[in-house]
PDB file of C-alpha atoms in Angstrom:
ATOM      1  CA  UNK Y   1     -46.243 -21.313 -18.790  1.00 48.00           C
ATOM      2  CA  UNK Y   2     -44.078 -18.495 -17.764  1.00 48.00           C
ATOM      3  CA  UNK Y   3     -44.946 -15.079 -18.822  1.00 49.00           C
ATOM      4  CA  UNK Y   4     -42.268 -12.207 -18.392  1.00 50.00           C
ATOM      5  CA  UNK Y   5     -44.095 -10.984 -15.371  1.00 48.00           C
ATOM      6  CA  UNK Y   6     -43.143 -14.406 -13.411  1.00 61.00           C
ATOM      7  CA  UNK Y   7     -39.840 -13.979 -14.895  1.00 61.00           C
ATOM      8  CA  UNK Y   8     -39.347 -10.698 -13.497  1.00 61.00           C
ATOM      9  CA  UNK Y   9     -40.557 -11.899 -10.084  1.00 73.00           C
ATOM     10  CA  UNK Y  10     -37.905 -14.065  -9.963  1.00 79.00           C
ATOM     11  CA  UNK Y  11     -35.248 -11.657  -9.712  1.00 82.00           C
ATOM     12  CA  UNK Y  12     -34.867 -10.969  -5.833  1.00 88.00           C
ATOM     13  CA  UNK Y  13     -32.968  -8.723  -3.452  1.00 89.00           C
ATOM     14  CA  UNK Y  14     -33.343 -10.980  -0.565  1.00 90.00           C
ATOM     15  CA  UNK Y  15     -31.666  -8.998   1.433  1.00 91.00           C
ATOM     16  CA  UNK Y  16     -29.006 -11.278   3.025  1.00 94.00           C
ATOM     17  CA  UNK Y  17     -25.636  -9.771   4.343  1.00 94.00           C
ATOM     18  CA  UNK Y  18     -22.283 -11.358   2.791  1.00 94.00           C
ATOM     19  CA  UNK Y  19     -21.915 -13.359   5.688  1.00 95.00           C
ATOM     20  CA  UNK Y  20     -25.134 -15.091   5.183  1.00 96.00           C
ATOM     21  CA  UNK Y  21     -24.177 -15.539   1.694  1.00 96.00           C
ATOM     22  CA  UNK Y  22     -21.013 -17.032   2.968  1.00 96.00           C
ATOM     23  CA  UNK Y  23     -22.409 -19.171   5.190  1.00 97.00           C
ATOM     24  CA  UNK Y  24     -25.289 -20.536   2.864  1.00 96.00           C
ATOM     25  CA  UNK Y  25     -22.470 -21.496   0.545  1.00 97.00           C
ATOM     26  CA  UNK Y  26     -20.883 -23.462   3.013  1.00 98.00           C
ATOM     27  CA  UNK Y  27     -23.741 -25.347   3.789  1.00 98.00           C
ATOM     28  CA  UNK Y  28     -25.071 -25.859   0.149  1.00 98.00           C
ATOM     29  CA  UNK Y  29     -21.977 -26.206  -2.079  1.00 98.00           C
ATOM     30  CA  UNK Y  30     -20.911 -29.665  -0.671  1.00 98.00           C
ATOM     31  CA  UNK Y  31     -24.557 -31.448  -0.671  1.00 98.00           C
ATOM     32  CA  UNK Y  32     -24.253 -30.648  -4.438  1.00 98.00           C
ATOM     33  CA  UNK Y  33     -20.910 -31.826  -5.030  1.00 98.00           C
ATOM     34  CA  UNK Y  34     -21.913 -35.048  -3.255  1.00 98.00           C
ATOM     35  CA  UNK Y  35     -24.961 -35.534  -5.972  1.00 98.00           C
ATOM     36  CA  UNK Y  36     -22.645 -35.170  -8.516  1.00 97.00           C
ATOM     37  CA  UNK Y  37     -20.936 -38.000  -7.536  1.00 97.00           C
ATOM     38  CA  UNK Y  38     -24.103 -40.017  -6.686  1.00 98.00           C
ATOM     39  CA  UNK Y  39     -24.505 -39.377 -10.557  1.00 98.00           C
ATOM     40  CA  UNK Y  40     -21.472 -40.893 -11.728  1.00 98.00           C
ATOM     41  CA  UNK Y  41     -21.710 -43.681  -9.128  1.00 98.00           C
ATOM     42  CA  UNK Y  42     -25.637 -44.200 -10.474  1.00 98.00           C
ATOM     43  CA  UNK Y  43     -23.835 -45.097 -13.679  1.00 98.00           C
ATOM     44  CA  UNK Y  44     -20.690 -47.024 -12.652  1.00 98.00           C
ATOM     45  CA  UNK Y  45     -21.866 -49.030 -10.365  1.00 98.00           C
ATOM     46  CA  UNK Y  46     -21.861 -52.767  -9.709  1.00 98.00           C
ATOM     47  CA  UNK Y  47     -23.541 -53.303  -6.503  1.00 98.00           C
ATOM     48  CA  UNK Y  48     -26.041 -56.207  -6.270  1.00 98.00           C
ATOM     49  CA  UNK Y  49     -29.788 -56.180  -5.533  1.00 98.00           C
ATOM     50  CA  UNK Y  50     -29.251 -55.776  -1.757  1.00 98.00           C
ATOM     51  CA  UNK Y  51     -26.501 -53.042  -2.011  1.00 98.00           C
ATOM     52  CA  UNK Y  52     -28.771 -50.646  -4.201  1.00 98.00           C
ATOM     53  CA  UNK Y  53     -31.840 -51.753  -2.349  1.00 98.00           C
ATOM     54  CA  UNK Y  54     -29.667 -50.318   0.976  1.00 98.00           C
ATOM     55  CA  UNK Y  55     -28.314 -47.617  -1.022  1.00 98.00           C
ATOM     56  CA  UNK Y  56     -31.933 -46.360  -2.311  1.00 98.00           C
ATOM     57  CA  UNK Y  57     -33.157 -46.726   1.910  1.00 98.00           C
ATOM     58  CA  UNK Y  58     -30.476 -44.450   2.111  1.00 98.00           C
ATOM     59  CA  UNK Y  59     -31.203 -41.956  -0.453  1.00 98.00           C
ATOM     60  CA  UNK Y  60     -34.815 -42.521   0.766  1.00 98.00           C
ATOM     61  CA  UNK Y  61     -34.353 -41.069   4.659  1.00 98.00           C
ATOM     62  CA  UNK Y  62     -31.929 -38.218   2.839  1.00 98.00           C
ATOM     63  CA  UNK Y  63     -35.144 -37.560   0.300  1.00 98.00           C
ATOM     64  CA  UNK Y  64     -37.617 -37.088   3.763  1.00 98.00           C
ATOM     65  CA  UNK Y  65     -34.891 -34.544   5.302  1.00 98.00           C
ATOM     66  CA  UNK Y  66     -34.532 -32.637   2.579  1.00 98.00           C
ATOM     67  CA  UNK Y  67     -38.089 -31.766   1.987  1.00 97.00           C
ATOM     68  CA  UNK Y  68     -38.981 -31.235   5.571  1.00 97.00           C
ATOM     69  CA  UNK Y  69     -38.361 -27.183   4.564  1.00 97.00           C
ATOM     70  CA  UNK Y  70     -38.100 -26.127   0.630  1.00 95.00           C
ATOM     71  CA  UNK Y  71     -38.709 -23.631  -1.860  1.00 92.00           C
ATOM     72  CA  UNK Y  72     -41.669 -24.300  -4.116  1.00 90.00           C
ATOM     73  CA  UNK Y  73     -40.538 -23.143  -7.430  1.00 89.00           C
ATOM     74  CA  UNK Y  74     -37.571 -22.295  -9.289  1.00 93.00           C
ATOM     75  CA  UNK Y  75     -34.048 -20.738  -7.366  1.00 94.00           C
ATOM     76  CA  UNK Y  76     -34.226 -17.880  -9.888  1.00 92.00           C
ATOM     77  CA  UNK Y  77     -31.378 -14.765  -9.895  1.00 91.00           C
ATOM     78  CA  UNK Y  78     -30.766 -13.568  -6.422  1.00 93.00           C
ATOM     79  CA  UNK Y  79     -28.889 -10.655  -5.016  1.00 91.00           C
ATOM     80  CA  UNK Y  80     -28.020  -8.140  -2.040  1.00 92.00           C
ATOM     81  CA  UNK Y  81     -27.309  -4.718  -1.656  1.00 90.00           C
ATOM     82  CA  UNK Y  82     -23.999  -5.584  -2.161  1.00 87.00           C
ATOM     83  CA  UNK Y  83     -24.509  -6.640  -5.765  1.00 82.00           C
ATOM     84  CA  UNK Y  84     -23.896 -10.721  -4.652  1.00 85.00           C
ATOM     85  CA  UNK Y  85     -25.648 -12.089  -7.698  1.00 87.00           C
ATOM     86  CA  UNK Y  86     -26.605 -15.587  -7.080  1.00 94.00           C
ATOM     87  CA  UNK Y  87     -27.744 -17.998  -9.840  1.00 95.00           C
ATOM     88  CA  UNK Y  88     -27.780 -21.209  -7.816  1.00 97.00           C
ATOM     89  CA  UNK Y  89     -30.310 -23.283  -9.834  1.00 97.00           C
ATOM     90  CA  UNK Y  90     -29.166 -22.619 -13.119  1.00 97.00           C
ATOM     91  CA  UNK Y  91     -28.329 -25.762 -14.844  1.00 97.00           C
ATOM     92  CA  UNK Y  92     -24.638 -25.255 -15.901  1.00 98.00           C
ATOM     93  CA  UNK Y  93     -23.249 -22.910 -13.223  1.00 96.00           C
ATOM     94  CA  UNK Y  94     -25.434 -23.175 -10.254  1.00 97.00           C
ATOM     95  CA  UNK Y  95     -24.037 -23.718  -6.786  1.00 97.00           C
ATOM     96  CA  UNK Y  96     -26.680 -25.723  -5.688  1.00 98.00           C
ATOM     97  CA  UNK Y  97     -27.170 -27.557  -8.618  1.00 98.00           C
ATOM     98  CA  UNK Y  98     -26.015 -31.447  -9.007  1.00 98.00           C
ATOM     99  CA  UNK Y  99     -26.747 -31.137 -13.073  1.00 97.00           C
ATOM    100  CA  UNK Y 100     -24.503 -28.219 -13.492  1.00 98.00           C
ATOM    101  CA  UNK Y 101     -20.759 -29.300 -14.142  1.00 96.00           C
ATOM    102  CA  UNK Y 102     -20.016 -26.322 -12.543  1.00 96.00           C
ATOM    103  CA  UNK Y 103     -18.806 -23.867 -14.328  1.00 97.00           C
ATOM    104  CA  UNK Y 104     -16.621 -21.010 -12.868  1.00 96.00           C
ATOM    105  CA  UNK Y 105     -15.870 -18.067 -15.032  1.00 97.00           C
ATOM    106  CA  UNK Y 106     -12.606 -16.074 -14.801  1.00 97.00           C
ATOM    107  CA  UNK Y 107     -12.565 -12.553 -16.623  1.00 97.00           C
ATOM    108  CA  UNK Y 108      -9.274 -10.760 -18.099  1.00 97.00           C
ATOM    109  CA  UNK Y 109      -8.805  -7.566 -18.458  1.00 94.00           C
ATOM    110  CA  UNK Y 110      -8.950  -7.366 -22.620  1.00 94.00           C
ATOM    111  CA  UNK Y 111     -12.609  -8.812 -22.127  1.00 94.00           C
ATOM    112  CA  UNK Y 112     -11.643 -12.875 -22.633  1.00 97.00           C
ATOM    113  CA  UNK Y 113     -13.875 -14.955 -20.578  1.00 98.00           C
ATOM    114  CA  UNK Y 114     -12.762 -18.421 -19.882  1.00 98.00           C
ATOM    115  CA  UNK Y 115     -12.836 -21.448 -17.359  1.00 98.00           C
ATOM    116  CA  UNK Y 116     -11.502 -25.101 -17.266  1.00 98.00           C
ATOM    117  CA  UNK Y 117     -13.834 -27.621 -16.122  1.00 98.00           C
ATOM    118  CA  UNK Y 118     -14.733 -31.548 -15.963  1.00 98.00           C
ATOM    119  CA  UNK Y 119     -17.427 -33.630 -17.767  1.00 98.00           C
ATOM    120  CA  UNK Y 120     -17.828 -36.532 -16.003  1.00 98.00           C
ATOM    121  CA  UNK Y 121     -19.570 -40.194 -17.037  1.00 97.00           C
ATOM    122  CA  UNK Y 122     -23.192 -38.739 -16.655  1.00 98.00           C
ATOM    123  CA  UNK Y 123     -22.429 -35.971 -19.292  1.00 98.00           C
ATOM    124  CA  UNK Y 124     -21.915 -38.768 -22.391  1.00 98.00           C
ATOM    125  CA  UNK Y 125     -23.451 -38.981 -25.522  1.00 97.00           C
ATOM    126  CA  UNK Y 126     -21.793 -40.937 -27.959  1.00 96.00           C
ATOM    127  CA  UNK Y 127     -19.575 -43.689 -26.390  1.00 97.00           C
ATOM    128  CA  UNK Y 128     -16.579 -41.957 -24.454  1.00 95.00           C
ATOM    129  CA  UNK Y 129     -17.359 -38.412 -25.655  1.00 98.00           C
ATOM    130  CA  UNK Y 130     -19.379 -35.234 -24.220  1.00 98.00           C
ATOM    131  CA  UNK Y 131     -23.096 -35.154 -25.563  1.00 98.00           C
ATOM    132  CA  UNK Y 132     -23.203 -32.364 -28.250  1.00 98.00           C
ATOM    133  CA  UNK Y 133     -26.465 -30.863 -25.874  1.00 98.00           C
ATOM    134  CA  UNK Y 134     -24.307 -30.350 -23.181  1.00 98.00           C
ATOM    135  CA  UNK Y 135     -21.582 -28.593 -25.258  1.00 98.00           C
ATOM    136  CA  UNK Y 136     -24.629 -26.480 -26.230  1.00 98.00           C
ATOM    137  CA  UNK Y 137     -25.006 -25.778 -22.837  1.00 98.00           C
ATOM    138  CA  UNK Y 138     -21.475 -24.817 -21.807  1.00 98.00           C
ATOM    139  CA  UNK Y 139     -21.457 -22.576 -24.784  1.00 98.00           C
ATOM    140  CA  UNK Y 140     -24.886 -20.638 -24.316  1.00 98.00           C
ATOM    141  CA  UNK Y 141     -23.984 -20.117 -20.740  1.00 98.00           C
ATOM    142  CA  UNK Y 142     -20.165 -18.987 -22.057  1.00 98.00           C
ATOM    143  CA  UNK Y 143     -21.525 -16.601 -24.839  1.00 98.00           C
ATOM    144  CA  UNK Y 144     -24.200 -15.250 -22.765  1.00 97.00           C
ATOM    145  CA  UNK Y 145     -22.227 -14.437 -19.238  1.00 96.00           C
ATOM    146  CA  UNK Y 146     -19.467 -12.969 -21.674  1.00 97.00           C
ATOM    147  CA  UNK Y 147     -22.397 -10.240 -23.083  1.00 96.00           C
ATOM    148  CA  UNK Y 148     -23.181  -9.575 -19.297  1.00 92.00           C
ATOM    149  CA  UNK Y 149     -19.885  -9.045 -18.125  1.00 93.00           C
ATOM    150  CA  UNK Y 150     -19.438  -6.778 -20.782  1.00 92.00           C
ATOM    151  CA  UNK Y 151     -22.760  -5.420 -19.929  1.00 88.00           C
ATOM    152  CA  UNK Y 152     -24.902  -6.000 -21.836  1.00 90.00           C
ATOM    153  CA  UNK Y 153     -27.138  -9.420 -20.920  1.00 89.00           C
ATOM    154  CA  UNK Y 154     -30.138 -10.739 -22.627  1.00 91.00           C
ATOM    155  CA  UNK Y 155     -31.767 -13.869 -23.179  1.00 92.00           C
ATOM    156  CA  UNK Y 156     -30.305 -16.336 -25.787  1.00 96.00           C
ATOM    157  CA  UNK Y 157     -31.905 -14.846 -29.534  1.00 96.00           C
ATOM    158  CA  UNK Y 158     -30.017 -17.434 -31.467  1.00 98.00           C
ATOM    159  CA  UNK Y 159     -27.012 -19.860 -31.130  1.00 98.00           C
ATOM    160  CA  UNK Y 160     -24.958 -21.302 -33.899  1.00 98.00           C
ATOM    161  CA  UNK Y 161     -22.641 -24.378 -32.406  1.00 98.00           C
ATOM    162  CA  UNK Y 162     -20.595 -26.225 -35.213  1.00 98.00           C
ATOM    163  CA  UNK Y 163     -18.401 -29.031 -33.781  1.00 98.00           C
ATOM    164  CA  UNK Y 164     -15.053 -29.544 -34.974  1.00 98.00           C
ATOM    165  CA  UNK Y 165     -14.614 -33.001 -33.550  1.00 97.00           C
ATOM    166  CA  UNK Y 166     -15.493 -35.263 -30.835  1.00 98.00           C
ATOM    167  CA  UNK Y 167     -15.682 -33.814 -27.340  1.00 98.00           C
ATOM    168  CA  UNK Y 168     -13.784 -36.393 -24.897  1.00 98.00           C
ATOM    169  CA  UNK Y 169     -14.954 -36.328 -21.387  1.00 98.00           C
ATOM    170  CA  UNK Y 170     -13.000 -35.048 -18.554  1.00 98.00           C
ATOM    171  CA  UNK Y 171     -11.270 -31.891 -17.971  1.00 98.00           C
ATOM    172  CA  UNK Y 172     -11.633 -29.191 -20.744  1.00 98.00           C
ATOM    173  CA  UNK Y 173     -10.863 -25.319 -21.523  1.00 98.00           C
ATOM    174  CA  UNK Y 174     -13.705 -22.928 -22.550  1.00 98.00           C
ATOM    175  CA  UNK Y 175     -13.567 -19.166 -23.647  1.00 98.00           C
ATOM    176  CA  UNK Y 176     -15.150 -16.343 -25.495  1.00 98.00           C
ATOM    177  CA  UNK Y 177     -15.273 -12.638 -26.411  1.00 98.00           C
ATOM    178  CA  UNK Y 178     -17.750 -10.160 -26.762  1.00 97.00           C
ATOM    179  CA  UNK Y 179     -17.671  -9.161 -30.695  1.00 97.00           C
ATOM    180  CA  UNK Y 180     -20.066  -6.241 -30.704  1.00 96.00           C
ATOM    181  CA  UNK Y 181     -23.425  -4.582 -29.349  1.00 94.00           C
ATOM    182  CA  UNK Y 182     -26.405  -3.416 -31.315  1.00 94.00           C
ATOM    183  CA  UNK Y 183     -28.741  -1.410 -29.255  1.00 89.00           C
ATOM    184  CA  UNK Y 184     -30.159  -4.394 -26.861  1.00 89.00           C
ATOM    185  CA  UNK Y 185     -28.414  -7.433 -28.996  1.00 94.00           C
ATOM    186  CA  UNK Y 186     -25.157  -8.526 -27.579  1.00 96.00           C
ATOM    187  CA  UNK Y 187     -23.039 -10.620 -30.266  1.00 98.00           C
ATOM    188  CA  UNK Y 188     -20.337 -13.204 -28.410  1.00 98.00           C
ATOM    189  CA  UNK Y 189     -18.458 -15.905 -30.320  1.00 98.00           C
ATOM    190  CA  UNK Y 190     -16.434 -18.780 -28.334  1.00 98.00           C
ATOM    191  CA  UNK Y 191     -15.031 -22.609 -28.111  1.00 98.00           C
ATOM    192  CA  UNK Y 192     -14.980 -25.831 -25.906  1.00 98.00           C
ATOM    193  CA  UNK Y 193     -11.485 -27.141 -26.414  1.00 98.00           C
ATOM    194  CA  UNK Y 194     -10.228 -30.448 -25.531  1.00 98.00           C
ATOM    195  CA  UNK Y 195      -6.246 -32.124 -25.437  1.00 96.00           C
ATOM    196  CA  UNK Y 196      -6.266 -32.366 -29.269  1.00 96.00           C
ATOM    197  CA  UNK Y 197      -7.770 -28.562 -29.770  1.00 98.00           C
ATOM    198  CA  UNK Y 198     -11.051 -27.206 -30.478  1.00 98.00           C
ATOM    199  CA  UNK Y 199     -14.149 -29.036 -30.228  1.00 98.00           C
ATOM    200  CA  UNK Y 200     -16.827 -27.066 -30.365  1.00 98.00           C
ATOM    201  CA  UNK Y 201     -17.423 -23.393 -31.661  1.00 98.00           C
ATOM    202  CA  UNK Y 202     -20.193 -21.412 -31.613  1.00 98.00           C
ATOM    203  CA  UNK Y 203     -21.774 -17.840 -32.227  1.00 98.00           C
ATOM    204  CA  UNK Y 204     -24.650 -16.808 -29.813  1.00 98.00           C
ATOM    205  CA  UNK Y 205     -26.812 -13.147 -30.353  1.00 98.00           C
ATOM    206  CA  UNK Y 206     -28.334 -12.397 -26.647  1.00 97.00           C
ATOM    207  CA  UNK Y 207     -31.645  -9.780 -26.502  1.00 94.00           C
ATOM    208  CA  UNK Y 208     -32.202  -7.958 -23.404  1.00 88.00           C
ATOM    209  CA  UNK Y 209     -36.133  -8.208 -23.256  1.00 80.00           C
ATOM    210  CA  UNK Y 210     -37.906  -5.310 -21.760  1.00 70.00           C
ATOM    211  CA  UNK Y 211     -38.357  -6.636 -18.408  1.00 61.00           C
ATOM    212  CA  UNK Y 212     -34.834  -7.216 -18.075  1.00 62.00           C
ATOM    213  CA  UNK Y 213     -34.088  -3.753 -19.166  1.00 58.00           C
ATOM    214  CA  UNK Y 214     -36.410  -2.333 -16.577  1.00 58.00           C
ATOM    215  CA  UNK Y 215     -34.864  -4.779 -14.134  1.00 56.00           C
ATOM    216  CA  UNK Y 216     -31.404  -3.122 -14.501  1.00 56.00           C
ATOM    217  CA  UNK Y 217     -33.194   0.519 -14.250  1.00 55.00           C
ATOM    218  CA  UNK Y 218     -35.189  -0.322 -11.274  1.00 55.00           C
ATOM    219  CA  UNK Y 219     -32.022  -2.422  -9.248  1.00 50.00           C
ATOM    220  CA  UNK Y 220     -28.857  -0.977 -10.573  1.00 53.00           C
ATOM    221  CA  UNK Y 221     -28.225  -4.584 -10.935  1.00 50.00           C
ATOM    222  CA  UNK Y 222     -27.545  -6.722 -14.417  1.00 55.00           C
ATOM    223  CA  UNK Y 223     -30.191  -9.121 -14.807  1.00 54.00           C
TER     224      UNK Y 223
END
């Protein structure tokens, strides 16, 4: 189990310029994007027992490369002296990751945070629409990026999602606003909505734990 001291370890100037940054990106961003698919083709696919058995020696050799040099633990926040802050792992933003849809958030200037995205086939729940977890997701990340960028981040204290109707797959609209802060609780309140309005709503209250706070002290850097 995790303890707050592991979690603060994970926070990491590792020192890399922009152009490493830059360059990682390049190298990193497509491998994910071609998992995604894999995902959706994992699902959609008709191939008989000697095209999967070919694709699987496939995905076997790719398996053995891949671990020849890895990290052994979690991606965690990283960042450079130039305030990059990198979440790659995280599971509905992350760069690197094939899970995450990915979301990309754009920031106005009256403080609404927002982004279009796609749900594909491997994001269902009930037949044809969005699993109500993974609205969830999309929403706690939403609410809690929202407190950050309006600095003040935490960790999610509570989230209240009520859906309004079915969430199709596809492409979709997402936004949110800070509402207020309370010492260390941030208070955000935003939507998923789809072609026939708003899906999902939801009110999230984000904590910044000590650690965190001490974090931002220490780095200069939100957590």
């Amino acid at each position: 189990m995790m303890d707050s001291l592991d979690a603060y370890r994970l926070y990491v100037n590792d020192g890399l310029s922009d152009k490493e940054i830059a360059a990682q990106t390049a190298r990193y961003q497509p491998l994910a994007q071609d998992l995604r698919e894999l995902i959706v083709l994992s699902i959609q696919s008709r191939g008989n027992d000697d095209e999967i058995l070919e694709a699987r020696n496939h995905l076997a050799a790719a398996k053995t490369i891949l671990e020849r040099d890895r990290d052994p633990g979690p991606y965690g926040t990283r960042f450079n002296d130039s305030g990059s802050f990198r979440t790659w792992g995280n599971a509905a933003m992350g760069l690197r990751n094939p899970i995450a849809p990915p979301l990309e958030f754009q920031v106005d200037d009256d403080g609404r945070v927002w982004s279009d995205f796609h749900l594909h086939a491997g994001y269902e729940g009930p037949a044809g629409f969005a699993h109500g977890g993974v609205s969830a997701l999309v929403l706690d990340q939403l609410l809690g990026d929202t407190a950050r960028f309006s600095g003040a981040p935490g960790m999610t204290g509570t989230l209240t999602v009520k859906y309004r109707r079915p969430t199709p797959l596809g492409d979709l609209h997402c936004e949110a606003r800070l509402d207020r802060i309370e010492g260390s609780k941030a208070f955000a309140t935003g939507f998923i909505s789809g072609p026939d309005g708003v899906c999902v709503e939801a009110e999230g209250i984000f904590i910044a734990p000590k650690w965190m706070r001490e974090q931002r002290e220490h780095t200069g850097v939100q957590a």
